[in-house]
Tab-separated table of C-alpha atoms in Angstrom:
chain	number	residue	atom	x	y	z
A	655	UNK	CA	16.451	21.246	-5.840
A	656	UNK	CA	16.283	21.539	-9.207
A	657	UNK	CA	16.875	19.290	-11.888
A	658	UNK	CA	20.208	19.899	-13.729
A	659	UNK	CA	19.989	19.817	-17.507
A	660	UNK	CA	23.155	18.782	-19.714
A	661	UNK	CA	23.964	20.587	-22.617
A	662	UNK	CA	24.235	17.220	-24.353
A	663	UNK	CA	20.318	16.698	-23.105
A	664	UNK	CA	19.555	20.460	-24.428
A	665	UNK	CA	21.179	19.862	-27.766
A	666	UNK	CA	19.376	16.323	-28.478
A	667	UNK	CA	15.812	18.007	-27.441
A	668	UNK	CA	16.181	20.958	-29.792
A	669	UNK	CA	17.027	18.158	-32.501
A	670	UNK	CA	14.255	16.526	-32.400
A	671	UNK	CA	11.589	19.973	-31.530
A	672	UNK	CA	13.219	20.836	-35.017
A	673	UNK	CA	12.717	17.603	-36.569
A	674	UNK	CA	9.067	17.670	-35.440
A	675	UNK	CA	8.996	21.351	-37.246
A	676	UNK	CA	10.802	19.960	-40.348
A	677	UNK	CA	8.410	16.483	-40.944
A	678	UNK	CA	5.206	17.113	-39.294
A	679	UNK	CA	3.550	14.321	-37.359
A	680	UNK	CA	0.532	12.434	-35.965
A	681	UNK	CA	-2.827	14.251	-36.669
A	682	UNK	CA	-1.580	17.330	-38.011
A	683	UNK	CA	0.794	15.339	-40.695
A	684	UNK	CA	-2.196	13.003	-41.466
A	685	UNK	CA	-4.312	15.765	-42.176
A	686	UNK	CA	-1.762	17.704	-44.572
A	687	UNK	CA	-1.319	14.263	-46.141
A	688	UNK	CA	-4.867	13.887	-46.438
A	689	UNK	CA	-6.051	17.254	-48.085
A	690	UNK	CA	-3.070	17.278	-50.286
A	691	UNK	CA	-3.703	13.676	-51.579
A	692	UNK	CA	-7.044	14.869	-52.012
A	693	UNK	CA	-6.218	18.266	-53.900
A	694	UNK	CA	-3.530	16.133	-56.164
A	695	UNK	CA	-6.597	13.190	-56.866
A	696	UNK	CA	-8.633	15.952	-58.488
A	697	UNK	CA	-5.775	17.845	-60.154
A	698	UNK	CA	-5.079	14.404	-61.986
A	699	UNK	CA	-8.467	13.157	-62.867
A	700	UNK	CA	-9.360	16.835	-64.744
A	701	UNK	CA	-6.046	16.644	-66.866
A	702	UNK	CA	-6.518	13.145	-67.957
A	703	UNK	CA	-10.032	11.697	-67.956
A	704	UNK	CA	-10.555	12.220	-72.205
A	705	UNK	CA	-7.531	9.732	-72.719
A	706	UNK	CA	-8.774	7.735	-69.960
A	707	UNK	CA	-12.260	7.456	-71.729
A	708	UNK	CA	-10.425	6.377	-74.783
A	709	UNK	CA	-8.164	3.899	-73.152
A	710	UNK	CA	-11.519	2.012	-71.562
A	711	UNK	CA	-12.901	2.207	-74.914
A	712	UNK	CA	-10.088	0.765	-76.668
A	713	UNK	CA	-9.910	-1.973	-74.264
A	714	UNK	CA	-13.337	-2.800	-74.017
A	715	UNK	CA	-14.292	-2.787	-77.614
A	716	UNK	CA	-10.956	-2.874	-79.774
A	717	UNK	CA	-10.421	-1.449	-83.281
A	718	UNK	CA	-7.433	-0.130	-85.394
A	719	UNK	CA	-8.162	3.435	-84.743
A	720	UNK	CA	-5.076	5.034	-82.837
A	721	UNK	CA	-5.437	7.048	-79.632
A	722	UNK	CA	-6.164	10.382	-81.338
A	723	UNK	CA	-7.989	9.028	-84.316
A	724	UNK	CA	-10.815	7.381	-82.016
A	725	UNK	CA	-10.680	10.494	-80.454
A	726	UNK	CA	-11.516	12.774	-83.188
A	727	UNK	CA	-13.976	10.579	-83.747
A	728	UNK	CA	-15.945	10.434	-80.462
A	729	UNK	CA	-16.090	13.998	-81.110
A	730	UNK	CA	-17.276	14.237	-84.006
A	731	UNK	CA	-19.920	11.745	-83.604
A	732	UNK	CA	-20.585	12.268	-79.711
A	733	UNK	CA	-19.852	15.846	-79.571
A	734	UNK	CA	-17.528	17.660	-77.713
A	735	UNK	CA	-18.196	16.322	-74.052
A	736	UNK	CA	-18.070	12.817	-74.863
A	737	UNK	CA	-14.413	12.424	-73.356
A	738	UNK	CA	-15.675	13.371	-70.271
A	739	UNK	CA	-18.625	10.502	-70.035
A	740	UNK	CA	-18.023	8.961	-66.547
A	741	UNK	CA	-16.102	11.978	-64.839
A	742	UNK	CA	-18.024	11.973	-61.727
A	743	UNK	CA	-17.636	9.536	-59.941
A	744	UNK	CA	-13.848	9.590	-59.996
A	745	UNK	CA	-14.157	13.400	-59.858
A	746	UNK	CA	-15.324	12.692	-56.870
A	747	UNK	CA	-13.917	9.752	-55.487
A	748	UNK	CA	-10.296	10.332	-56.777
A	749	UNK	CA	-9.774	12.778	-54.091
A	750	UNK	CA	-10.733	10.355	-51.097
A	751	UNK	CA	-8.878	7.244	-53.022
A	752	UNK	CA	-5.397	10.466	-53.578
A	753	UNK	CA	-5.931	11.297	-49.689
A	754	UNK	CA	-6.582	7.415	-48.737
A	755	UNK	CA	-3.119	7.129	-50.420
A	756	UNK	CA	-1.086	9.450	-49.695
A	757	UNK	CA	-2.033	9.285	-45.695
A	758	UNK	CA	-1.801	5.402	-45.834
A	759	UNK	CA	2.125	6.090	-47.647
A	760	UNK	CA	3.823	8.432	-45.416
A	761	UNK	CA	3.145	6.334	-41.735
A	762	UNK	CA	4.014	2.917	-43.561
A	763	UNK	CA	7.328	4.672	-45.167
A	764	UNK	CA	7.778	6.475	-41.547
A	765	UNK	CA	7.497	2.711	-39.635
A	766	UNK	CA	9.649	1.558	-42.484
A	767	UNK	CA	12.630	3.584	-41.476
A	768	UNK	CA	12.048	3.566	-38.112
A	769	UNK	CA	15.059	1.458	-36.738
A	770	UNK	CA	12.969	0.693	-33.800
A	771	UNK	CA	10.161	-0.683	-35.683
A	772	UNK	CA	10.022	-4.645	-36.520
A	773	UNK	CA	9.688	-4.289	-40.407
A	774	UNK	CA	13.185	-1.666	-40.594
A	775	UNK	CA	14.374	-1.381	-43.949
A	776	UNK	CA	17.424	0.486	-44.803
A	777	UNK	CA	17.311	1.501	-48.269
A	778	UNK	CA	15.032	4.228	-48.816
A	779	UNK	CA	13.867	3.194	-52.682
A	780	UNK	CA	12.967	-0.255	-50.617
A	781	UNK	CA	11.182	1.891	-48.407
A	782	UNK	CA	9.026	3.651	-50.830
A	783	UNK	CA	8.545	0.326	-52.422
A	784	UNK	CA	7.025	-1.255	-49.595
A	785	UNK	CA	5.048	1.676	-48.656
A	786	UNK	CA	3.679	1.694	-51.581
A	787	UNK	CA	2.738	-1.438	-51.544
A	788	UNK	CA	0.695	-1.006	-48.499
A	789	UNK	CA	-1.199	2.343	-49.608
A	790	UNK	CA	-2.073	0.305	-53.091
A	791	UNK	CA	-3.404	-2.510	-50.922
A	792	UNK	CA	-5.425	-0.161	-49.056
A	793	UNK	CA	-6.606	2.660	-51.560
A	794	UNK	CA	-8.531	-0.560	-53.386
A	795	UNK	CA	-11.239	-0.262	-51.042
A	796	UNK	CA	-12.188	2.791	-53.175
A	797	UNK	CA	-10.777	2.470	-56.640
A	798	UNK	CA	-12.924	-0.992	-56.851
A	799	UNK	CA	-16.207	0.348	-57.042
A	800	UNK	CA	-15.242	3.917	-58.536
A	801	UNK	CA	-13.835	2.698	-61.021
A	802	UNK	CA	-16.853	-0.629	-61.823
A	803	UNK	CA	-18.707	3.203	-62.103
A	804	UNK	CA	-16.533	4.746	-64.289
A	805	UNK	CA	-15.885	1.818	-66.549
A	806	UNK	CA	-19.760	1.443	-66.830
A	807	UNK	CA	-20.239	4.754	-67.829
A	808	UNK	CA	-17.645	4.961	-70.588
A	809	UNK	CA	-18.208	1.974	-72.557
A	810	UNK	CA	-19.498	2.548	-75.922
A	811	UNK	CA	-23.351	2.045	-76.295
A	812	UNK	CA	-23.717	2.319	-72.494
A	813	UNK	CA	-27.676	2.052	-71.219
A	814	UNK	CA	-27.004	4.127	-68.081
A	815	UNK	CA	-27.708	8.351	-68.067
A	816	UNK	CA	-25.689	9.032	-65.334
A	817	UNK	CA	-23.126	7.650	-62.364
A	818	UNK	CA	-25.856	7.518	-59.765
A	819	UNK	CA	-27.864	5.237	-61.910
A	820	UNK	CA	-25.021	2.862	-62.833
A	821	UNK	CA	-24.330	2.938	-59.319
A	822	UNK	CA	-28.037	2.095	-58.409
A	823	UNK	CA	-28.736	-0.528	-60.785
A	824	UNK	CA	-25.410	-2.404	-60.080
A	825	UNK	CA	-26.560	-2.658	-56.710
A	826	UNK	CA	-29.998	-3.450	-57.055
A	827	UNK	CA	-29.046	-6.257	-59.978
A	828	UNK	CA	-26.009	-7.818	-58.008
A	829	UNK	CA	-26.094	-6.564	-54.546
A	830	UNK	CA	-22.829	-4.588	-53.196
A	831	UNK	CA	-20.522	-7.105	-52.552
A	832	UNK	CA	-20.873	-9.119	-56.232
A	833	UNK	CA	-22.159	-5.573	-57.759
A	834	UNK	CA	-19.973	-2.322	-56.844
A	835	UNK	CA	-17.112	-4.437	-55.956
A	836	UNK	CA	-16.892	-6.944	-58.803
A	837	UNK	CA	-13.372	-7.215	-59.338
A	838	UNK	CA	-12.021	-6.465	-56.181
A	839	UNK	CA	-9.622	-9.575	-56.460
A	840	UNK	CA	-8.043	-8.269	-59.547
A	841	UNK	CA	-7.917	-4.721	-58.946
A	842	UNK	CA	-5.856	-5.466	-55.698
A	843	UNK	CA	-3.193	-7.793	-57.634
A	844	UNK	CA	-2.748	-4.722	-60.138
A	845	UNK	CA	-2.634	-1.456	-57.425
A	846	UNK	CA	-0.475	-3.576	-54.686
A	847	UNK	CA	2.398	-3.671	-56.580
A	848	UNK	CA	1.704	-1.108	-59.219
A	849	UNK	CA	1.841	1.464	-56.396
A	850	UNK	CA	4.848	0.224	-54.843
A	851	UNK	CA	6.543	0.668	-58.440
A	852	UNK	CA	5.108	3.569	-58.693
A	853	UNK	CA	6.752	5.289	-55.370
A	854	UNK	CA	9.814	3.552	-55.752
A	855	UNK	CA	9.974	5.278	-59.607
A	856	UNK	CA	9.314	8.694	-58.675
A	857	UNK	CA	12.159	8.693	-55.549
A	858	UNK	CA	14.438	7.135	-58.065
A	859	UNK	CA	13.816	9.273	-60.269
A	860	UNK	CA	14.152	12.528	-58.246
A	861	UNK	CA	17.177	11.621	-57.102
A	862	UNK	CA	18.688	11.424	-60.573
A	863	UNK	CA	17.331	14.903	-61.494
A	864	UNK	CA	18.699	15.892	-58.625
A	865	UNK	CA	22.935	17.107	-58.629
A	866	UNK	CA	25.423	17.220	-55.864
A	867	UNK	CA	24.029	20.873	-54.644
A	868	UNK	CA	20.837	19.985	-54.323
A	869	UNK	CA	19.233	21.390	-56.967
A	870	UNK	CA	17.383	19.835	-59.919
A	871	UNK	CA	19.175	19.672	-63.563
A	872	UNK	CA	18.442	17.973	-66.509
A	873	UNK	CA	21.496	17.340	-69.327
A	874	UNK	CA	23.452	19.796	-67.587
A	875	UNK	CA	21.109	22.223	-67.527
A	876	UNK	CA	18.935	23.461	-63.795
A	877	UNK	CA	15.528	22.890	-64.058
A	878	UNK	CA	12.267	24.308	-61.696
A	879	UNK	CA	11.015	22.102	-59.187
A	880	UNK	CA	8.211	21.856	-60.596
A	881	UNK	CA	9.509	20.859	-64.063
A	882	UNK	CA	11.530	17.928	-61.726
A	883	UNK	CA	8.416	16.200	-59.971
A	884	UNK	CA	6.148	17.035	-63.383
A	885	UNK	CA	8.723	14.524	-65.486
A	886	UNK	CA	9.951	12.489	-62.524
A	887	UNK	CA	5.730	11.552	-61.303
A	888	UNK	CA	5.003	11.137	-65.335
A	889	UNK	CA	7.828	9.637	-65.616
A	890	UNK	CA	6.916	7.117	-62.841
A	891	UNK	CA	3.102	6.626	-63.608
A	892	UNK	CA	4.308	5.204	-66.918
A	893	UNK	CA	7.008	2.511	-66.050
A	894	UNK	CA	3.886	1.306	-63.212
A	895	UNK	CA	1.359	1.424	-65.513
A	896	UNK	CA	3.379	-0.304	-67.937
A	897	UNK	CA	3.873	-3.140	-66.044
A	898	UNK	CA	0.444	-3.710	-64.904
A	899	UNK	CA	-1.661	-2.691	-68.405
A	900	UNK	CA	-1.901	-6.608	-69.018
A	901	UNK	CA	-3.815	-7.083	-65.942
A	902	UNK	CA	-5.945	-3.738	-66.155
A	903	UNK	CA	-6.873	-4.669	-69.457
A	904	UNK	CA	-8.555	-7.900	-67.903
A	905	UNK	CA	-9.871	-5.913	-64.603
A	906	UNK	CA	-11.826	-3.310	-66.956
A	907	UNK	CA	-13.336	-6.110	-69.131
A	908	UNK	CA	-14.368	-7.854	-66.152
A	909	UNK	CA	-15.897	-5.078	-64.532
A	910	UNK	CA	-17.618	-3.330	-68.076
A	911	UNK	CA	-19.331	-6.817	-68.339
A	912	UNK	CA	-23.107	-6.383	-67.881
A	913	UNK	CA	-23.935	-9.269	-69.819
A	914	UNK	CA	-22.643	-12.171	-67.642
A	915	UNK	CA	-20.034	-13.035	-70.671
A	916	UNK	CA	-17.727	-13.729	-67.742
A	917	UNK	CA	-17.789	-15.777	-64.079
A	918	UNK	CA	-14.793	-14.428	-62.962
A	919	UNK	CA	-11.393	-12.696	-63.634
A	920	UNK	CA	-9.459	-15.704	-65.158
A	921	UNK	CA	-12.474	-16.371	-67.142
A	922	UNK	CA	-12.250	-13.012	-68.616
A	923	UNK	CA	-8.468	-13.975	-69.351
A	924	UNK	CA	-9.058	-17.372	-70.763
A	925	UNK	CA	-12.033	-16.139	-72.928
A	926	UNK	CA	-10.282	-12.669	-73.892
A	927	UNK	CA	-7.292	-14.081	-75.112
A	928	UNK	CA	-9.027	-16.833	-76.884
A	929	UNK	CA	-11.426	-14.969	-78.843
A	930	UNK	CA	-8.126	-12.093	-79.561
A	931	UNK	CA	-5.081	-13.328	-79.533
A	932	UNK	CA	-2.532	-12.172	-76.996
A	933	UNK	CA	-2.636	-8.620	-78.632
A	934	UNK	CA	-5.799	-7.918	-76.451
A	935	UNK	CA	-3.948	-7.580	-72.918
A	936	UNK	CA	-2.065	-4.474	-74.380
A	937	UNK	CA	-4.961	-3.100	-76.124
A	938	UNK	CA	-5.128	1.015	-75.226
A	939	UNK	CA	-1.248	0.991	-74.642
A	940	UNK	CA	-1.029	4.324	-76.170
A	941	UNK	CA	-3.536	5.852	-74.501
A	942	UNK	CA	-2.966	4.647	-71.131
A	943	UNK	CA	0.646	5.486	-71.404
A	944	UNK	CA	-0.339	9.635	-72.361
A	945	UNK	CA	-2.732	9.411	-69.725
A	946	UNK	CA	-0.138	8.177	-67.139
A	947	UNK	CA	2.249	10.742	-67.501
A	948	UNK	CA	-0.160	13.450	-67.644
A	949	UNK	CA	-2.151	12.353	-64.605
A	950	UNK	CA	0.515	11.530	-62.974
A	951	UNK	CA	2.964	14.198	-63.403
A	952	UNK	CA	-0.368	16.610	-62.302
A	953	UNK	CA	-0.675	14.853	-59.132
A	954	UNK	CA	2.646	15.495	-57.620
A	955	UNK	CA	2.688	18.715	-58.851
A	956	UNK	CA	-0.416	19.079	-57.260
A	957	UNK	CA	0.354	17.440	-54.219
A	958	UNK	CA	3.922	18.690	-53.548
A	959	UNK	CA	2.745	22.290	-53.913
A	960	UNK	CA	-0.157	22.379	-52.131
A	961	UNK	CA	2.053	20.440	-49.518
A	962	UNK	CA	4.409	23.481	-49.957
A	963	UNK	CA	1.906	25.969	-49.530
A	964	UNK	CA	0.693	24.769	-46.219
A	965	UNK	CA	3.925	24.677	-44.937
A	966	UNK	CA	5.209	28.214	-45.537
């Protein structure tokens, strides 16, 4: 005999075939997580590494030039690449650190609402808070040494000719653990939280641009999509990187130090802020804070589109 199926039974397994269809799953919604963190990583790095290499310069050796001033200057006495010193490495790496990201947000946010889980959280912004949390905790494994690279590379007067021999010579001088990942300590306390910020932001933020029908407006007026996650992720990268510039200030000091000036982190601190005054923790404000939104803003463009794309 046959097995008699309700039409209550019938109407909850359609529900959830087309809530599998809606919010894809498992491996296949890893791996659209994955290439579309990477995609967005490389989107953002190419629209702001120039202010980036002025924001590392500003912090590493201060002066009273503004954020376009140095600049102009770079170029004119570096030439017209200069901004772009130090672009490989997080060229490449950005995409694997956006993918790491992304794929390590959406299954922590998923377990997060889960009422069945043992972590359930309710609100949604607490969600994407915690979430965040979690994919900044985990996406350090690769911004650490990428970024000891990068640094490197873009402070003024730099000895090395390219990424692979920074890479090599930190290595070979300090081994990996005390050479490519000097500074993992303090790059950790600024991406866990910075990242949860950062999520919580841009879902805040959305859902203020967004009005009772469901579309996006701004003062009244309907706005593109894409206008909505371009000012609501630039938006978003500036409140988190306004909250942790104090601490990246001392991370990329710490990590640009080839001389052994400083033993550790809170060294760097202690001696920083002795030799500057407490004006040195918010040195390249400007520039990190044009960076952030134009980074930022690229990378969900670039990841909600591509995400769109691949789910047509």
């Amino acid at each position: 005999m046959e097995p008699i199926i309700t039409a209550f039974e019938l109407e909850v397994y359609d529900r959830e075939l087309s809530q599998e269809a809606l919010q894809p799953i498992g491996l296949m919604g890893s791996q659209l997580d994955l290439f579309c963190g990477f995609v967005s990583g490389v989107a953002g790095i190419a629209a702001g590494h120039p202010l980036d290499t002025i924001r590392i310069r500003q912090q590493t050796a201060p002066t009273k030039q503004g954020t376009f001033g140095r600049l102009c200057a770079m170029l004119r006495t570096e030439g017209v690449l200069s901004p772009f010193r130090g672009i490989v490495p997080p060229l490449a790496a950005s995409g694997f650190q956006n993918a790491l990201l992304f794929a390590s947000y959406a299954p922590a946010q998923r377990y997060l609402s889960d009422p069945t889980s043992a972590i359930h959280v309710k609100s949604r912004l607490g969600q994407a808070f915690l979430a965040g949390c979690v994919a900044g905790a985990a996406q350090t494994l690769v911004t650490t040494p990428m970024e000891l690279v990068k640094v490197r590379m873009q402070t003024p007067g730099s000895r090395y000719s390219s990424s692979l021999q920074c890479m090599i010579a930190s290595v070979r001088t300090s081994g990996i653990r005390a050479g490519l990942f000097k500074g993992y300590g303090v790059t950790f306390l600024r991406d866990c939280p910075n990242i949860g910020i950062y999520f919580l932001s841009y879902e805040f933020l959305k859902d203020k641009l967004r009005s009772s029908n469901g579309r996006f407006e701004l003062a009244g007026r309907q706005i593109d999509g894409s206008i909505a996650v371009l000012l609501a992720g630039g938006t978003a990268g500036m409140l988190s990187w306004a909250m942790s510039s104090p601490i990246d200030v001392i991370k990329t000091r710490y990590q640009g130090d080839t001389a052994g000036l400083y033993h550790s982190a809170r060294h760097t601190f202690a001696s920083s802020y002795r030799a500057h005054g407490p004006g040195i923790l918010f040195q390249g404000f400007a520039a990190c804070m044009y960076r952030a939104f134009v980074v930022n803003g690229a990378t969900f463009c670039a990841f909600e589109e591509s995400r769109r794309l691949l789910t047509l």
